[in-house]
PDB file of C-alpha atoms in Angstrom:
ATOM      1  CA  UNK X   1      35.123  -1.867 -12.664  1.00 86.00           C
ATOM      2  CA  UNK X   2      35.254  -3.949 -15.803  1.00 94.00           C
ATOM      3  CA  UNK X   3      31.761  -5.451 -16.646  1.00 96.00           C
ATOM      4  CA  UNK X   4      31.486  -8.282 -18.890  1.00 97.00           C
ATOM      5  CA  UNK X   5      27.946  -6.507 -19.486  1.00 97.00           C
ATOM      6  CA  UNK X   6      26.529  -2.710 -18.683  1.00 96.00           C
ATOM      7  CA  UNK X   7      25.595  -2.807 -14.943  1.00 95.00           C
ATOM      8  CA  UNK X   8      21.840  -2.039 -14.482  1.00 95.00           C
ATOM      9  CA  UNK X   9      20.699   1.580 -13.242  1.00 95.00           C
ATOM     10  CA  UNK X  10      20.262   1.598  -9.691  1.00 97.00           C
ATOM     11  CA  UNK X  11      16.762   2.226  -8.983  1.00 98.00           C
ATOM     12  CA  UNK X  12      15.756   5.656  -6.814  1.00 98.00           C
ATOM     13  CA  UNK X  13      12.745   7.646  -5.633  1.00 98.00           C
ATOM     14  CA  UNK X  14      12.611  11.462  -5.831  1.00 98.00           C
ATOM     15  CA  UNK X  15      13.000  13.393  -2.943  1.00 98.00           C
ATOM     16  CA  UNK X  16       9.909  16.365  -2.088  1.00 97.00           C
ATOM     17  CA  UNK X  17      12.163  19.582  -1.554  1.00 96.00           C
ATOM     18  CA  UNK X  18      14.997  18.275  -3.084  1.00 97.00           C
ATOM     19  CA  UNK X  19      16.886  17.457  -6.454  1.00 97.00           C
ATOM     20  CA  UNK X  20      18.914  14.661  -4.873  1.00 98.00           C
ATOM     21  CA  UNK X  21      17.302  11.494  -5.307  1.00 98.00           C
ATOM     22  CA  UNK X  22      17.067   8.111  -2.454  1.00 98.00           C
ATOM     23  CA  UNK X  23      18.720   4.883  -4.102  1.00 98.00           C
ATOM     24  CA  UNK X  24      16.998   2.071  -3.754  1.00 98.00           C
ATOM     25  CA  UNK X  25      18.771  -1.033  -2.282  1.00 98.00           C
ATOM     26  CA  UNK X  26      16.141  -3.704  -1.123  1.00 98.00           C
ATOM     27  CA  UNK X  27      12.375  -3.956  -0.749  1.00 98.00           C
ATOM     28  CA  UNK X  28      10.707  -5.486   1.778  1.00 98.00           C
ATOM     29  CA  UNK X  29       6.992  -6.329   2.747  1.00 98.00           C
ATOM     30  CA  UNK X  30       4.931  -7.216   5.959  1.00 97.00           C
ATOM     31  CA  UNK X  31       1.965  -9.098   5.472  1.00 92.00           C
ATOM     32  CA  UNK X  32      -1.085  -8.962   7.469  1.00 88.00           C
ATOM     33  CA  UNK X  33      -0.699  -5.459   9.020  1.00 94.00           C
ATOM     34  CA  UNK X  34      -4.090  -4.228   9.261  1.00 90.00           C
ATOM     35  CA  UNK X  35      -6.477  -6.829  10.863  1.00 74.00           C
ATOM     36  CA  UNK X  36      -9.581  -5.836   8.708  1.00 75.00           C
ATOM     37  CA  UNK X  37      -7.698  -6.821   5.532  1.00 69.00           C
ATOM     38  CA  UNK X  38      -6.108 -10.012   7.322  1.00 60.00           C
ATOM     39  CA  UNK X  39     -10.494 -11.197   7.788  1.00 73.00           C
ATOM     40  CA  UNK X  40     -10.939 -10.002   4.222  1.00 68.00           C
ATOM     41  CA  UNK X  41      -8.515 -12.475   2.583  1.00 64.00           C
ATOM     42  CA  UNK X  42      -9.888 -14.960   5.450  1.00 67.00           C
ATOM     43  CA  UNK X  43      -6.800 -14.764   7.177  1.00 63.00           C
ATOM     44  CA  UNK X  44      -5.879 -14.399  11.158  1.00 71.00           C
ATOM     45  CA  UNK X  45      -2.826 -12.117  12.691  1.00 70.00           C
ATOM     46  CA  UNK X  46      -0.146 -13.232  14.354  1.00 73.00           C
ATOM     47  CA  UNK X  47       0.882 -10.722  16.630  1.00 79.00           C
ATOM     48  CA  UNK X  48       3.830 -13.089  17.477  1.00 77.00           C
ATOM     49  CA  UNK X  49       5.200 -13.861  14.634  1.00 82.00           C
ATOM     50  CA  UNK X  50       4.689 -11.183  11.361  1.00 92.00           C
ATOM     51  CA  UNK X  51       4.934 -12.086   8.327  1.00 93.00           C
ATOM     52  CA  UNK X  52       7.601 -10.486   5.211  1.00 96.00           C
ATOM     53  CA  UNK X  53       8.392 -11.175   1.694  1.00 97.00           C
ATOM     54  CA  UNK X  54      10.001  -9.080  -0.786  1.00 98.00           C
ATOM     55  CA  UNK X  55       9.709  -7.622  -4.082  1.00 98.00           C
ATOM     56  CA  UNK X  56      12.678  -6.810  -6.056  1.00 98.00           C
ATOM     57  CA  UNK X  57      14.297  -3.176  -6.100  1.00 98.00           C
ATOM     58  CA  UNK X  58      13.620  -2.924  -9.748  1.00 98.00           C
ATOM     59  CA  UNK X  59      10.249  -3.549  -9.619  1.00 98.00           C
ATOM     60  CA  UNK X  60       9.728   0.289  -7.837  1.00 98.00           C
ATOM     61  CA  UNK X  61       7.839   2.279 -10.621  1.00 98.00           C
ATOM     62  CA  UNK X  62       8.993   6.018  -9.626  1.00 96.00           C
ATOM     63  CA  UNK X  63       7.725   9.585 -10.276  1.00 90.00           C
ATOM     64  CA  UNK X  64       3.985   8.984 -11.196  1.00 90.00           C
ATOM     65  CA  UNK X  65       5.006   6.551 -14.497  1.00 94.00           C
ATOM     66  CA  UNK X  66       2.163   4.864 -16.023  1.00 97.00           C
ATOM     67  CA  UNK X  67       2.202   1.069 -14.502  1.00 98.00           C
ATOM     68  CA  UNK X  68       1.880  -1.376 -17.356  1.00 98.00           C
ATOM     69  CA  UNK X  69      -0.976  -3.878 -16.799  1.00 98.00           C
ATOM     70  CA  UNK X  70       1.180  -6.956 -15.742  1.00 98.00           C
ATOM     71  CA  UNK X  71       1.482 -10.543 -17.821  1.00 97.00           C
ATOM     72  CA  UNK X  72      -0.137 -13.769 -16.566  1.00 98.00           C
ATOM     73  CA  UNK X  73      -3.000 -12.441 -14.908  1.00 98.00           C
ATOM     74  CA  UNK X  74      -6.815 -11.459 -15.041  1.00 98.00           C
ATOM     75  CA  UNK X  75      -6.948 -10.097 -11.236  1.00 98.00           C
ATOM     76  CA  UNK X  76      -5.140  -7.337 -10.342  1.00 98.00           C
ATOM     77  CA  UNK X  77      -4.882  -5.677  -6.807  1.00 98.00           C
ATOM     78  CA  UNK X  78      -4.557  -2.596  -5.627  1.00 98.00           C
ATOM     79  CA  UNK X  79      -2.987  -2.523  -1.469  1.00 98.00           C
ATOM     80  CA  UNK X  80      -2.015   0.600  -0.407  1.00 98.00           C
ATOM     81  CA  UNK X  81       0.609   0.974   1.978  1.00 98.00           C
ATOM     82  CA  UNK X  82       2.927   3.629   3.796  1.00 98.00           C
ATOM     83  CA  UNK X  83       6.308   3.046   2.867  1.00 98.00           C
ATOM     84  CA  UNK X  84       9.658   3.559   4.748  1.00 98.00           C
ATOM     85  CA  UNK X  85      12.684   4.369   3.888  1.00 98.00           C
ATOM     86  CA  UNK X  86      16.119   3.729   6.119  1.00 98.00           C
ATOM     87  CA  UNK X  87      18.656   5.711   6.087  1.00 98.00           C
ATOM     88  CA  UNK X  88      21.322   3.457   8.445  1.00 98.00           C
ATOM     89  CA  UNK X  89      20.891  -0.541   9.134  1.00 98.00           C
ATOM     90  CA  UNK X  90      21.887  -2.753  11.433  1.00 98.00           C
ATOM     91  CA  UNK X  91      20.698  -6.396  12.545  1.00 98.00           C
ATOM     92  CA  UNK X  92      19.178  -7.830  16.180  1.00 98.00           C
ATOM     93  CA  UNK X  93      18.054  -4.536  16.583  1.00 98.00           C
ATOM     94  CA  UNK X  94      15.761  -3.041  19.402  1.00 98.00           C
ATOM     95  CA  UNK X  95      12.715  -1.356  18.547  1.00 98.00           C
ATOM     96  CA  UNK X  96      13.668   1.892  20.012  1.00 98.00           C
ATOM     97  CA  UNK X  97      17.332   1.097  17.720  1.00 98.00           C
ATOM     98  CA  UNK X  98      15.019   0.556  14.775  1.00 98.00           C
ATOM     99  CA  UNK X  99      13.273   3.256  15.314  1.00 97.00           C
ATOM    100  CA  UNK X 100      16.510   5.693  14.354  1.00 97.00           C
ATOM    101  CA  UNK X 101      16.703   4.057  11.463  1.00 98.00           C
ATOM    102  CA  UNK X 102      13.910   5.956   9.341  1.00 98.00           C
ATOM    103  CA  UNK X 103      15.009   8.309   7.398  1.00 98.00           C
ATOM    104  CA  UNK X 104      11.809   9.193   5.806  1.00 97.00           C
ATOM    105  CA  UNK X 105       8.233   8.108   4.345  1.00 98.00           C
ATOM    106  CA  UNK X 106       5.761   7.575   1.644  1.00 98.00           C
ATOM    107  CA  UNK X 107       3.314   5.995   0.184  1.00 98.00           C
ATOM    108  CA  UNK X 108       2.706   3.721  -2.216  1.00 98.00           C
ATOM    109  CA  UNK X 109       0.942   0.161  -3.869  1.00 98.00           C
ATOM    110  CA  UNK X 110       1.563  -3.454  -3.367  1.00 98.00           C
ATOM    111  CA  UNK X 111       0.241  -4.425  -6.085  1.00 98.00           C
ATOM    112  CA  UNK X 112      -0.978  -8.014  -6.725  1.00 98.00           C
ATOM    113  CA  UNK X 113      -1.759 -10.513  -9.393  1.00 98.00           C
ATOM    114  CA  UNK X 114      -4.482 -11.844  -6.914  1.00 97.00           C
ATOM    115  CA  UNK X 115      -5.266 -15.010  -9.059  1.00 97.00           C
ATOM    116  CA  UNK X 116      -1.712 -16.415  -8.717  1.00 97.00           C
ATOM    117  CA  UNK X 117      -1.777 -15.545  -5.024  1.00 95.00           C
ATOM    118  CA  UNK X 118      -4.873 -17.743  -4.848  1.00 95.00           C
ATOM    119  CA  UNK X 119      -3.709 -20.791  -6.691  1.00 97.00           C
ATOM    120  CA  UNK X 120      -0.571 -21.027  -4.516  1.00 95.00           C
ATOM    121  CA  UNK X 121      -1.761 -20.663  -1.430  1.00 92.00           C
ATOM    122  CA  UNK X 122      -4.690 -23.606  -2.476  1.00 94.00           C
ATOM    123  CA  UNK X 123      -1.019 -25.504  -3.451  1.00 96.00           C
ATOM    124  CA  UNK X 124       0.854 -25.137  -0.467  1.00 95.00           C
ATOM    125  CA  UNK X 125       3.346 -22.926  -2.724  1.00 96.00           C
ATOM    126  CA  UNK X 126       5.183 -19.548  -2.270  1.00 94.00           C
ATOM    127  CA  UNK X 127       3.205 -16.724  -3.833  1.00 91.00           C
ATOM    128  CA  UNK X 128       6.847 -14.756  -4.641  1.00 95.00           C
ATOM    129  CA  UNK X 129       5.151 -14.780  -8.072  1.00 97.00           C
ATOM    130  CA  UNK X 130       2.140 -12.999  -7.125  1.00 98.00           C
ATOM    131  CA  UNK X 131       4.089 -10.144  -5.332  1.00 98.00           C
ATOM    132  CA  UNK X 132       7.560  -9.848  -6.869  1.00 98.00           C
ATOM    133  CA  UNK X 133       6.587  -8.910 -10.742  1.00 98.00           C
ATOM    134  CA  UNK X 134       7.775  -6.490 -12.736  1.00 98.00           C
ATOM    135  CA  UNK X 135       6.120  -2.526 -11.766  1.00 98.00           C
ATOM    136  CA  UNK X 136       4.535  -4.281  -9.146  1.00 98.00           C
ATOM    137  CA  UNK X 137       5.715  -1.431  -6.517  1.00 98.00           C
ATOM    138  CA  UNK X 138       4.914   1.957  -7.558  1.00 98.00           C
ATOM    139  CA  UNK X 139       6.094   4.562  -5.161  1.00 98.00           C
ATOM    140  CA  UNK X 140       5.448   8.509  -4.441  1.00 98.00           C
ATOM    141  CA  UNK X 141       8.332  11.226  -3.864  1.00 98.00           C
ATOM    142  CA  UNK X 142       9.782  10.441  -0.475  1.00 97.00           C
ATOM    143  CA  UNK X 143       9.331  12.937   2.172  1.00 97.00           C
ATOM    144  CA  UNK X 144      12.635  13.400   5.225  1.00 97.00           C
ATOM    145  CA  UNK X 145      11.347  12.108   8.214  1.00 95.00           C
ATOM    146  CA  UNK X 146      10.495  15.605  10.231  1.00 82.00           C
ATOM    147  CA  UNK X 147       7.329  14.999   8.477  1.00 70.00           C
ATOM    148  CA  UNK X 148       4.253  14.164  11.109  1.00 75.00           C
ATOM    149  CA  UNK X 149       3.791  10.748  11.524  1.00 94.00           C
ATOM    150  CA  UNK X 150       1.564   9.480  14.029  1.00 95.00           C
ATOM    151  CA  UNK X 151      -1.233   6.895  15.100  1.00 96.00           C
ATOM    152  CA  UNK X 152      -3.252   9.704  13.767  1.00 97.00           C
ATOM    153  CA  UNK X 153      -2.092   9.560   9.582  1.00 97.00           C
ATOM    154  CA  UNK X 154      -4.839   8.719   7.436  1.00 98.00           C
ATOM    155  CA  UNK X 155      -3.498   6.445   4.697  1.00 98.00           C
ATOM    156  CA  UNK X 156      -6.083   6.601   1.410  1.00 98.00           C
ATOM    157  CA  UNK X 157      -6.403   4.889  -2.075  1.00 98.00           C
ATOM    158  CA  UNK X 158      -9.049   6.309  -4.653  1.00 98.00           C
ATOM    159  CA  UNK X 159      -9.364   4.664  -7.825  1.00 98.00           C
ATOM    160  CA  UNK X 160     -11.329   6.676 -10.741  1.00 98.00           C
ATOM    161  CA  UNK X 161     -12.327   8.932  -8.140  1.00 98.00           C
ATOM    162  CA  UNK X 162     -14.264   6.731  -6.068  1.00 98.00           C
ATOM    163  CA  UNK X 163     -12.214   5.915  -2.756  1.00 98.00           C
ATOM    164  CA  UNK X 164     -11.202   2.568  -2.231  1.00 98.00           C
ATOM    165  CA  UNK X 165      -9.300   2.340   1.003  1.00 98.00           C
ATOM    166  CA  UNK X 166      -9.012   4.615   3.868  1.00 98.00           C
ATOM    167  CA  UNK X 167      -7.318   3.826   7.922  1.00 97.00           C
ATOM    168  CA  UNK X 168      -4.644   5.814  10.384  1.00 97.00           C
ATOM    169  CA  UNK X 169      -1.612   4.630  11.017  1.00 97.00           C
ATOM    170  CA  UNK X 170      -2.944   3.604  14.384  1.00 96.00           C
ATOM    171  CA  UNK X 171      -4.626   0.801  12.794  1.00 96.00           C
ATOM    172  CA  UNK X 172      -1.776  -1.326  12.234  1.00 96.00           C
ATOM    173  CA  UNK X 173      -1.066  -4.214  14.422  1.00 94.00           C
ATOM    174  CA  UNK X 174       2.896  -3.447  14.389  1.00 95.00           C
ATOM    175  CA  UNK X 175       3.961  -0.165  14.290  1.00 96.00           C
ATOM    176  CA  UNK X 176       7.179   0.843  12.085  1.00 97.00           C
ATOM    177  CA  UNK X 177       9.833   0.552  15.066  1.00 97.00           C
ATOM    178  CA  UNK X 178       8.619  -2.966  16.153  1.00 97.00           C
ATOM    179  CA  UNK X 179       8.310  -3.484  11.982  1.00 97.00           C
ATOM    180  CA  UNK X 180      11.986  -2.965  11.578  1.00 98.00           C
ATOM    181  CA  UNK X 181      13.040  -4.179  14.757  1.00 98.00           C
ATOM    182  CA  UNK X 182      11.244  -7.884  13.790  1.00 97.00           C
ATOM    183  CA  UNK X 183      13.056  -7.647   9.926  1.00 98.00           C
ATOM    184  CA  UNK X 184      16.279  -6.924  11.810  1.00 98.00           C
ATOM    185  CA  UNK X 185      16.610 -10.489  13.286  1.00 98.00           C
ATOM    186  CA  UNK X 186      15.547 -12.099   9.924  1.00 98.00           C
ATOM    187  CA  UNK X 187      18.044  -9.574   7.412  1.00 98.00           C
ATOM    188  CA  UNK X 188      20.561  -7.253   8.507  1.00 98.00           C
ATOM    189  CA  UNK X 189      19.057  -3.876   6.921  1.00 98.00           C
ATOM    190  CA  UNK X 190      20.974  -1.301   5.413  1.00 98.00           C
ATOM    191  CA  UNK X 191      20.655   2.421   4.345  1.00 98.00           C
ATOM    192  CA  UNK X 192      18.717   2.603   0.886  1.00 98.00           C
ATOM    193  CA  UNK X 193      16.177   0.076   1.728  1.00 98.00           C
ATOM    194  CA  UNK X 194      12.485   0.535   1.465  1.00 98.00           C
ATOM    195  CA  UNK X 195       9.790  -0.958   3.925  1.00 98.00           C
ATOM    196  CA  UNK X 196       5.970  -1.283   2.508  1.00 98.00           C
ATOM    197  CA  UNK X 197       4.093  -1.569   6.011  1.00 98.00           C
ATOM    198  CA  UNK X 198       0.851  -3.350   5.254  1.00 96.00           C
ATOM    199  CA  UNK X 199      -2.511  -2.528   3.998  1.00 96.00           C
ATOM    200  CA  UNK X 200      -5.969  -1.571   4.969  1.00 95.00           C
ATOM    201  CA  UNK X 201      -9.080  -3.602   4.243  1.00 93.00           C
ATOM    202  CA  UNK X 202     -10.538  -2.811   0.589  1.00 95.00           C
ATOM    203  CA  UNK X 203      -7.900  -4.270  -1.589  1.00 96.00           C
ATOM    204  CA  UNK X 204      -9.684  -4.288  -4.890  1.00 97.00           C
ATOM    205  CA  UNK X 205      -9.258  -5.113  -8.655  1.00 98.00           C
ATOM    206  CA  UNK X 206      -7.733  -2.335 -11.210  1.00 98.00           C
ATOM    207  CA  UNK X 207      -8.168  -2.587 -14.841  1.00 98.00           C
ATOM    208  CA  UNK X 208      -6.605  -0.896 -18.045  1.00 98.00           C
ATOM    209  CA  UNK X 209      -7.155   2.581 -17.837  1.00 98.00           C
ATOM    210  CA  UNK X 210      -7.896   3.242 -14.230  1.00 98.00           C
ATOM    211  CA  UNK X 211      -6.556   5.997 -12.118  1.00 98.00           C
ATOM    212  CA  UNK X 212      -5.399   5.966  -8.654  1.00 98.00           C
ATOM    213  CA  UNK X 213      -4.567   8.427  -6.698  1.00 98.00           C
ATOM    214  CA  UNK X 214      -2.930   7.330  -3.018  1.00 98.00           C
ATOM    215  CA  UNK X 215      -2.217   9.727  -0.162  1.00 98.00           C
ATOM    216  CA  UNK X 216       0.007   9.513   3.310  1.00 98.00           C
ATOM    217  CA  UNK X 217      -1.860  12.673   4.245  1.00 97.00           C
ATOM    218  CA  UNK X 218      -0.043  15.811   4.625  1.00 96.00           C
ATOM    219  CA  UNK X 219       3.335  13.483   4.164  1.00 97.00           C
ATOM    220  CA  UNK X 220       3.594  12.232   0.230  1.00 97.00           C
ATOM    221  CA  UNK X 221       0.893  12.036  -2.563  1.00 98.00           C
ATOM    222  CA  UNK X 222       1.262   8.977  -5.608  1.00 98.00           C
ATOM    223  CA  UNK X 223      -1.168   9.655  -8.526  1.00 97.00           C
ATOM    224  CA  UNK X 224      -0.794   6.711 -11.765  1.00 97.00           C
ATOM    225  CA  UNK X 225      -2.486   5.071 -14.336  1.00 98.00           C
ATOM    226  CA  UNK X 226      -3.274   1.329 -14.857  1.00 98.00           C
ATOM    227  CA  UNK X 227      -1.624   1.023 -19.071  1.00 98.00           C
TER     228      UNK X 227
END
């Protein structure tokens, strides 16, 4: 193919056991997923109807990089979420069909320019902005789906040490297969794209400097630094 200019990189995630690496094609986001974080923001669930934005592919920071502190903000957020990857798509799908879909897991941090969040929603606007920044999705080493995943998981974020947020799996109000199946009748999903799956109540601010360290226990491990 002749480009007028060079195509950009396609952006991929490691792969634990492996020197192949998981290309990235989308990135999607539910909203909402835990209902002790939902009353934290002073928010309500909608079982009926969840909610998903995106962030954009390139925004994935990969392999433990440093995360830069991001422009136009004074209030980042940490939200740490299990992450998804698919390995086939499809659209209108079942949740037991959406369900085959996974091809494996990890973890890793919505993070959030919580300030800009706040003004929009007080405006009536989209908070794209807020969400869909540059670095704004740092992800760990993605582990094949034979891993054990269950209600059971305890999903973790420590900051400096000092833990931050800590549920199972169990406490989400949709649960990956219903997840995908819902996406499927808004996108038709495809092999290579990622699914961040909500976060637990704790959501906090990180500064220059700080240290996280976030854990889908005994499944993938994402350690990083705020720069």
């Amino acid at each position: 193919m002749n480009y007028i200019i060079d195509a950009p990189a396609i952006p991929s995630l490691p792969v634990i056991g492996s020197d192949q690496r998981f290309p990235i094609r989308r990135v999607f986001c539910i909203g909402r997923n835990y209902a002790e974080h939902a009353r934290e923001m002073g928010a309500t669930v909608d079982k009926s109807a969840p909610m998903f934005f995106c962030k954009p592919a390139d925004a994935v920071v990969a392999d433990g990089a440093d995360v830069p502190y991001p422009q136009a903000t004074a209030d980042l957020h940490h939200e740490v979420e299990m992450v998804v990857a698919l390995g086939a798509g499809g659209h209108d799908l079942s949740p037991e069909q959406a369900a085959a879909l996974v091809w494996g897991y990890g973890v890793g941090l919505d993070l959030t320019r919580r300030d800009l969040q706040a003004q929009a929603k007080a405006k009536g606007h989209p908070w794209d902005v807020a969400k869909g920044f540059d670095h704004s999705a740092p992800v760990s080493a993605l582990r094949p789906a034979g891993a054990a995943v269950d209600a059971q998981t305890v999903l973790r974020l420590s900051v400096n040490g000092e833990l931050r947020q800590q549920s199972t799996l169990g406490e989400m109000v949709h649960d990956v297969p219903h997840i995908l199946a819902a996406l499927s009748t808004l996108f038709e999903l495809k092999a290579g794209d990622l699914v961040f799956t909500g976060t637990p109540a704790g959501v906090a601010a990180l500064q220059r400097g700080d240290r996280f360290h976030a854990e889908l226990v005994g499944v993938a491990e994402l350690h990083g630094r705020i720069v």
